[in-house]
Coordinates of C-alpha atoms in Angstrom, one line a residue:
M1 CA -11.5 -18.9 30.0
I2 CA -8.0 -19.3 28.5
C3 CA -9.3 -21.8 25.9
R4 CA -12.2 -19.4 24.9
S5 CA -9.7 -16.5 24.6
L6 CA -7.4 -18.5 22.4
I7 CA -10.4 -19.5 20.1
L8 CA -11.4 -15.8 19.9
F9 CA -7.8 -14.8 19.2
S10 CA -7.6 -17.4 16.4
L11 CA -10.8 -16.3 14.9
L12 CA -9.6 -12.7 14.9
C13 CA -6.4 -13.7 13.2
V14 CA -8.3 -15.6 10.5
L15 CA -10.6 -12.6 9.9
N16 CA -7.7 -10.2 9.9
N17 CA -5.8 -12.3 7.4
S18 CA -8.8 -12.7 5.1
T19 CA -9.3 -9.0 5.1
F20 CA -5.9 -7.5 4.8
A21 CA -3.8 -9.4 2.2
D22 CA -1.6 -6.8 0.7
W23 CA -0.3 -6.3 -2.9
R24 CA 2.6 -3.9 -2.2
G25 CA 4.2 -3.3 -5.6
F26 CA 4.5 -4.1 -9.3
R27 CA 3.4 -7.8 -9.6
G28 CA 2.6 -8.0 -5.9
S29 CA 4.4 -8.0 -2.6
S30 CA 7.0 -10.6 -3.9
N31 CA 7.1 -9.0 -7.4
N32 CA 6.1 -12.3 -9.0
G33 CA 2.4 -11.9 -9.9
L34 CA 1.2 -14.2 -7.0
P35 CA -1.1 -13.0 -4.2
E36 CA -0.1 -13.2 -0.5
Q37 CA -3.3 -15.2 0.1
T38 CA -5.0 -17.7 -2.2
I39 CA -8.5 -16.8 -3.4
D40 CA -10.8 -19.9 -2.8
N41 CA -13.7 -21.0 -4.9
W42 CA -13.5 -18.3 -7.6
D43 CA -15.2 -19.6 -10.8
G44 CA -13.3 -17.2 -13.0
K45 CA -16.3 -15.0 -13.9
L46 CA -15.5 -11.3 -14.3
E47 CA -18.1 -8.9 -12.9
I48 CA -17.5 -5.3 -12.1
E49 CA -18.3 -4.5 -8.5
W50 CA -17.5 -0.8 -8.7
Q51 CA -15.6 1.7 -10.8
V52 CA -14.4 5.2 -10.1
D53 CA -12.9 8.0 -12.2
L54 CA -9.2 8.9 -12.0
P55 CA -7.9 12.4 -12.5
G56 CA -5.2 11.5 -15.0
R57 CA -3.4 8.8 -17.0
G58 CA -1.4 5.9 -15.7
L59 CA 0.2 2.6 -16.6
S60 CA 1.2 2.0 -12.9
S61 CA -0.4 -0.8 -11.0
P62 CA -2.7 -0.2 -8.1
I63 CA -1.2 -1.4 -4.8
L64 CA -3.1 -2.7 -1.8
V65 CA -2.3 -2.0 1.8
G66 CA -4.8 -3.1 4.5
D67 CA -8.3 -2.3 3.3
R68 CA -7.1 0.5 1.0
I69 CA -6.0 1.0 -2.6
Y70 CA -3.3 3.4 -3.7
V71 CA -3.0 4.6 -7.3
T72 CA -0.8 7.1 -9.1
C73 CA -1.7 9.3 -12.1
S74 CA -0.3 12.2 -14.1
S75 CA -2.3 15.0 -15.8
G76 CA -1.8 18.4 -17.3
P77 CA -0.8 19.7 -20.8
M78 CA 2.8 18.4 -20.2
Q79 CA 1.8 15.7 -17.6
E80 CA 3.5 17.9 -15.1
R81 CA 0.9 17.3 -12.4
L82 CA 1.5 14.2 -10.3
H83 CA -1.3 12.5 -8.3
V84 CA -1.4 9.9 -5.5
L85 CA -4.9 8.7 -4.6
C86 CA -6.2 6.4 -1.9
F87 CA -9.6 4.5 -2.1
N88 CA -11.5 2.1 0.1
Q89 CA -11.4 -1.4 -1.3
S90 CA -15.0 -2.1 -0.1
D91 CA -16.8 0.6 -2.0
G92 CA -14.3 2.6 -4.0
Q93 CA -14.8 5.7 -2.0
K94 CA -11.9 8.1 -2.3
V95 CA -10.2 8.6 1.1
W96 CA -7.6 11.2 0.1
Q97 CA -5.8 12.7 -2.9
R98 CA -2.4 14.4 -3.0
N99 CA -1.1 16.5 -5.9
F100 CA 2.5 17.5 -6.7
W101 CA 4.4 19.2 -9.4
A102 CA 7.0 17.2 -11.4
T103 CA 10.5 18.5 -11.1
G104 CA 12.1 16.4 -14.0
R105 CA 11.4 15.8 -17.6
T106 CA 7.8 14.9 -18.4
I107 CA 8.0 14.3 -22.2
T108 CA 7.0 10.7 -23.1
N109 CA 5.9 8.7 -26.1
P110 CA 2.1 9.3 -26.4
R111 CA 1.5 5.6 -25.8
T112 CA 2.8 5.9 -22.2
C113 CA 2.8 8.7 -19.6
V114 CA 4.6 10.0 -16.6
A115 CA 2.7 7.7 -14.1
A116 CA 4.1 4.6 -15.7
P117 CA 6.3 3.2 -12.8
S118 CA 4.2 1.4 -10.2
P119 CA 4.4 2.7 -6.6
A120 CA 5.6 0.5 -3.7
S121 CA 4.9 0.1 0.0
D122 CA 6.5 -1.4 3.1
G123 CA 3.1 -1.6 4.8
K124 CA 3.6 1.8 6.5
H125 CA 4.4 4.1 3.7
I126 CA 3.7 4.7 0.0
Y127 CA 6.6 5.4 -2.3
A128 CA 5.3 6.9 -5.5
F129 CA 7.8 7.0 -8.4
Y130 CA 7.3 8.7 -11.8
S131 CA 8.9 8.9 -15.2
S132 CA 10.0 12.4 -14.2
N133 CA 12.3 10.7 -11.7
D134 CA 10.4 12.2 -8.8
L135 CA 10.2 9.9 -5.8
I136 CA 7.6 10.8 -3.1
C137 CA 7.2 9.2 0.3
L138 CA 3.8 9.5 2.0
D139 CA 2.4 7.8 5.1
L140 CA -0.8 5.8 4.7
E141 CA -2.9 8.8 5.5
G142 CA -1.3 10.9 2.7
N143 CA 1.0 13.0 4.8
L144 CA 4.2 13.9 2.9
L145 CA 7.3 12.6 4.6
W146 CA 10.0 13.4 2.0
F147 CA 10.3 14.2 -1.7
R148 CA 13.3 13.4 -4.0
G149 CA 13.7 15.0 -7.4
L150 CA 16.4 12.7 -8.7
S151 CA 16.8 14.8 -11.9
Y152 CA 18.5 17.5 -9.8
D153 CA 21.3 15.0 -9.1
Y154 CA 21.2 13.2 -12.4
P155 CA 20.0 15.7 -15.1
N156 CA 20.9 13.6 -18.1
A157 CA 19.1 10.5 -16.8
S158 CA 16.0 10.6 -19.1
N159 CA 14.8 9.7 -22.5
S160 CA 12.1 10.9 -25.0
L161 CA 10.1 7.6 -24.7
G162 CA 9.6 7.9 -20.9
M163 CA 10.7 5.7 -18.0
A164 CA 8.7 2.8 -16.6
S165 CA 10.9 0.9 -14.1
S166 CA 8.9 0.5 -10.8
A167 CA 10.1 1.2 -7.3
L168 CA 10.9 -1.6 -4.8
A169 CA 10.6 -1.2 -1.0
I170 CA 12.9 -3.7 0.7
N171 CA 14.7 -3.9 4.0
G172 CA 14.4 -0.3 4.9
K173 CA 15.3 1.0 1.5
V174 CA 13.6 2.2 -1.6
V175 CA 15.4 1.0 -4.7
V176 CA 14.9 2.5 -8.2
M177 CA 16.5 1.9 -11.5
V178 CA 16.9 4.8 -13.9
E179 CA 18.5 3.6 -17.1
T180 CA 18.7 5.5 -20.4
D181 CA 20.9 5.8 -23.4
D182 CA 22.8 8.5 -21.6
D183 CA 23.3 8.7 -17.8
S184 CA 22.1 5.5 -16.0
F185 CA 22.1 4.6 -12.4
A186 CA 20.4 2.6 -9.6
T187 CA 20.1 3.8 -6.1
G188 CA 19.1 2.6 -2.7
I189 CA 17.4 5.4 -0.7
D190 CA 16.8 5.3 3.0
A191 CA 13.1 4.7 3.4
K192 CA 12.9 6.9 6.6
T193 CA 14.9 9.9 5.6
G194 CA 15.0 9.9 1.8
E195 CA 18.8 10.1 1.8
T196 CA 20.9 8.2 -0.6
N197 CA 22.5 5.1 0.9
W198 CA 24.2 3.9 -2.2
M199 CA 24.3 4.6 -5.9
I200 CA 25.7 2.4 -8.7
K201 CA 26.3 3.1 -12.4
R202 CA 24.2 1.0 -14.8
P203 CA 24.5 0.2 -18.5
E204 CA 23.8 3.3 -20.7
R205 CA 20.9 1.9 -22.7
A206 CA 17.2 2.5 -22.3
N207 CA 15.7 -0.1 -20.0
W208 CA 12.1 -0.4 -18.6
T209 CA 12.5 -3.5 -16.5
S210 CA 12.0 -3.4 -12.7
P211 CA 14.2 -4.6 -9.8
V212 CA 13.2 -8.0 -8.3
P213 CA 14.3 -9.3 -4.9
T214 CA 15.8 -12.7 -4.4
S215 CA 13.7 -15.1 -2.3
D216 CA 15.8 -14.4 0.8
G217 CA 15.5 -10.6 0.3
K218 CA 19.2 -10.1 0.6
Q219 CA 19.9 -9.2 -3.0
I220 CA 18.1 -7.4 -5.8
L221 CA 18.2 -8.8 -9.4
M222 CA 18.6 -5.9 -11.9
Q223 CA 18.0 -6.8 -15.5
S224 CA 19.2 -4.8 -18.5
S225 CA 20.4 -5.3 -22.1
A226 CA 23.7 -6.3 -20.6
G227 CA 22.3 -9.2 -18.6
V228 CA 21.4 -9.6 -14.9
S229 CA 23.3 -8.4 -11.8
A230 CA 22.6 -9.5 -8.3
I231 CA 23.0 -6.4 -6.0
D232 CA 23.5 -6.5 -2.3
V233 CA 20.5 -4.6 -0.8
A234 CA 22.5 -3.2 2.1
T235 CA 25.6 -2.0 0.2
G236 CA 24.7 -1.8 -3.5
E237 CA 27.7 -4.1 -4.3
E238 CA 27.5 -6.5 -7.2
V239 CA 27.4 -10.1 -5.9
W240 CA 27.3 -12.0 -9.2
K241 CA 26.6 -11.2 -12.9
Y242 CA 25.0 -12.9 -15.8
A243 CA 26.5 -11.2 -18.8
D244 CA 24.9 -12.7 -21.9
G245 CA 22.2 -10.0 -22.5
A246 CA 18.5 -9.8 -21.6
A247 CA 15.3 -8.1 -22.7
T248 CA 14.6 -4.5 -21.7
Q249 CA 10.9 -4.6 -21.2
P250 CA 9.6 -7.9 -19.7
T251 CA 11.1 -8.4 -16.2
L252 CA 12.4 -11.8 -14.9
T253 CA 10.6 -13.8 -12.3
V254 CA 12.1 -15.7 -9.3
V255 CA 11.2 -19.1 -7.9
G256 CA 13.4 -20.3 -5.0
E257 CA 17.0 -19.8 -6.0
T258 CA 16.3 -19.7 -9.8
A259 CA 15.6 -16.6 -11.9
Y260 CA 13.7 -17.1 -15.2
V261 CA 15.1 -14.4 -17.4
P262 CA 13.8 -13.1 -20.7
S263 CA 17.2 -13.7 -22.4
H264 CA 17.6 -15.7 -25.7
G265 CA 14.0 -16.7 -25.2
I266 CA 13.9 -17.8 -21.5
T267 CA 17.1 -18.6 -19.6
A268 CA 16.9 -20.1 -16.1
I269 CA 19.9 -19.1 -13.9
R270 CA 20.8 -19.6 -10.3
P271 CA 23.8 -18.7 -8.1
G272 CA 26.9 -20.6 -9.2
N273 CA 28.6 -23.2 -7.0
S274 CA 32.1 -23.4 -8.5
N275 CA 32.3 -19.7 -9.2
A276 CA 30.3 -17.4 -7.0
D277 CA 30.7 -14.5 -9.4
V278 CA 29.0 -16.2 -12.3
P279 CA 25.5 -17.9 -12.1
E280 CA 24.9 -21.3 -13.4
I281 CA 22.7 -21.7 -16.4
V282 CA 20.1 -24.3 -15.6
W283 CA 18.4 -24.3 -19.0
Q284 CA 17.8 -22.1 -22.0
V285 CA 14.9 -22.3 -24.5
G286 CA 14.8 -20.1 -27.5
N287 CA 11.2 -20.7 -28.7
I288 CA 9.5 -19.2 -25.7
R289 CA 9.9 -15.4 -26.0
P290 CA 7.9 -13.0 -23.8
G291 CA 6.8 -9.8 -25.5
V292 CA 6.3 -6.8 -23.2
A293 CA 4.4 -8.6 -20.5
S294 CA 6.6 -10.3 -17.8
P295 CA 6.6 -14.1 -17.3
I296 CA 4.9 -15.6 -14.3
A297 CA 5.5 -18.9 -12.6
D298 CA 3.2 -20.9 -10.3
G299 CA 3.6 -24.5 -9.1
E300 CA 5.7 -26.4 -11.5
N301 CA 5.0 -24.3 -14.5
L302 CA 6.0 -21.0 -16.2
Y303 CA 3.7 -18.9 -18.3
V304 CA 4.7 -16.4 -21.0
I305 CA 2.7 -14.1 -23.3
N306 CA 4.6 -13.4 -26.6
S307 CA 4.5 -10.4 -28.9
S308 CA 1.7 -12.0 -30.9
G309 CA -0.7 -12.3 -28.0
V310 CA -0.1 -16.1 -27.6
M311 CA 0.2 -17.4 -24.0
V312 CA 2.6 -20.4 -23.6
G313 CA 2.7 -22.8 -20.7
A314 CA 6.0 -24.5 -20.1
T315 CA 7.7 -26.6 -17.3
L316 CA 9.9 -24.8 -14.8
K317 CA 12.1 -27.9 -14.7
D318 CA 13.4 -27.7 -18.3
G319 CA 11.3 -25.2 -20.2
Q320 CA 9.4 -27.9 -22.2
R321 CA 6.3 -26.4 -23.9
L322 CA 3.0 -27.8 -22.5
W323 CA 0.4 -25.8 -24.3
Q324 CA -0.3 -22.5 -26.1
T325 CA -3.4 -20.4 -26.5
R326 CA -4.0 -17.4 -28.7
L327 CA -5.5 -14.7 -26.4
G328 CA -5.8 -12.0 -29.0
G329 CA -4.5 -8.4 -28.9
K330 CA -1.3 -6.9 -27.6
F331 CA -0.3 -7.1 -24.0
S332 CA 1.7 -4.6 -22.0
A333 CA 0.2 -5.6 -18.6
S334 CA 1.8 -8.6 -17.0
P335 CA -0.4 -11.6 -16.1
V336 CA -1.2 -12.4 -12.5
M337 CA -2.5 -15.4 -10.7
A338 CA -5.9 -15.5 -8.8
G339 CA -7.6 -18.5 -7.4
G340 CA -5.5 -20.9 -9.5
K341 CA -6.3 -19.0 -12.7
L342 CA -4.3 -16.7 -14.8
V343 CA -5.7 -13.2 -15.4
A344 CA -4.4 -11.1 -18.3
L345 CA -5.4 -7.7 -19.7
N346 CA -4.8 -6.7 -23.3
E347 CA -4.2 -3.1 -24.5
D348 CA -7.7 -2.9 -25.8
G349 CA -9.1 -3.3 -22.3
T350 CA -10.2 -6.9 -22.6
A351 CA -9.6 -8.9 -19.4
L352 CA -9.2 -12.7 -19.8
V353 CA -9.2 -15.5 -17.3
I354 CA -7.2 -18.5 -18.4
D355 CA -7.2 -22.0 -16.9
P356 CA -3.6 -23.2 -16.8
N357 CA -4.7 -26.7 -15.9
N358 CA -6.8 -27.1 -19.0
K359 CA -4.3 -26.3 -21.7
G360 CA -4.8 -22.6 -21.4
E361 CA -8.6 -22.6 -22.0
V362 CA -10.1 -19.1 -21.8
I363 CA -12.8 -19.3 -19.1
S364 CA -14.2 -15.8 -19.4
K365 CA -13.7 -12.3 -20.8
L366 CA -14.7 -8.8 -19.9
D367 CA -14.5 -5.8 -22.2
L368 CA -13.6 -2.5 -20.4
N369 CA -13.7 -0.7 -23.8
E370 CA -10.8 1.5 -23.0
T371 CA -7.0 1.4 -23.3
T372 CA -5.5 -0.6 -20.4
L373 CA -1.8 -1.1 -20.0
G374 CA -1.4 -1.4 -16.2
T375 CA -0.8 -4.8 -14.6
P376 CA -3.8 -5.9 -12.4
S377 CA -3.6 -6.3 -8.6
V378 CA -5.1 -9.1 -6.6
G379 CA -6.7 -8.7 -3.2
T380 CA -8.6 -11.1 -0.9
D381 CA -12.0 -10.5 -2.4
G382 CA -11.3 -8.7 -5.6
L383 CA -9.1 -7.9 -8.6
Y384 CA -8.2 -4.3 -9.4
F385 CA -7.8 -3.0 -12.9
R386 CA -6.7 0.5 -13.8
S387 CA -7.0 2.3 -17.1
D388 CA -6.2 5.9 -18.1
R389 CA -9.5 7.0 -16.9
H390 CA -10.9 4.5 -14.3
L391 CA -10.1 2.2 -11.4
Y392 CA -12.2 -1.0 -11.3
K393 CA -12.9 -3.6 -8.7
I394 CA -13.8 -7.1 -10.0
T395 CA -15.6 -9.4 -7.6
V396 CA -14.0 -12.8 -7.0
D397 CA -16.1 -14.2 -4.1

């Protein structure tokens, strides 16, 4: 009887894991473009399983918690209406929708919109963040738990282009970076109460990169034009700083102790041994330069899409170029990994599947025929794309 119960328990665990792989923030639960659970036996074909209408624009990524998808949008003449929507992964049926009024500045460049930052989740709550500096906490059923209009506290923290840095849920805190040419700050907010735990000043220059956790989850790497700072999650204190400048759109990616930073091309850094305040530069390569899309690493290699729409594969060990492929178009969405293949979406709405093990060969394409700037999400049995008008599920089994 005990043996039979153990077998049943194991089967339930397998089924549970295969059904509920999450994707909890910008570029996934670990903010690196890799899924929690590998997709097996996907041939790379792109077929739309379902698509649903969205009530407004958005550059934010869909996030996945359990068997549901959560998406943010903005609408209205001044994009003053903020939306959070929840759908079933299986059939795209809408479960609930919540609407709020923006409390901060909603003016953006026409190319972007107020729903540019991606939401985040800790598995129990949804933290929706907007260019208006409104941060909203809902439970998974859509009940409002708290609302922070950060512009009340920091009225000069905005710019005319719009903000895009995504929220990060980590160790009981929600961390956001709000960096402009005027007032700039980052803050760690208590995930339960919405109260500010810590706030730090940041370089006063517009910045659209997002916070990324270190592999042990104790620190957050914050990238800006000034460089990269490692911030203690609990206290907000700076642990170390790389001060040689960095890009303000593509966000670094972390593998183990090493961060691959869009700085002078790509610069690989890791915590210093001789001086704990300054990281060690592992290598620096100037001819691999990401455009807007963030780099992604998998296995022993790093992949970058430059401003000309060319994807480059290079080694993590020393940045040596392995191959390059012209994908075509401009890319704002960051590539993700699914089933051992790279998935990239250009701004014209063309999705491409690339084989990194065959010199970047493009395996398949799918034209959505609408502007698409949001980074895809990867679930157990599907990819999720979002445009300004629709949410798509792409079959991968």
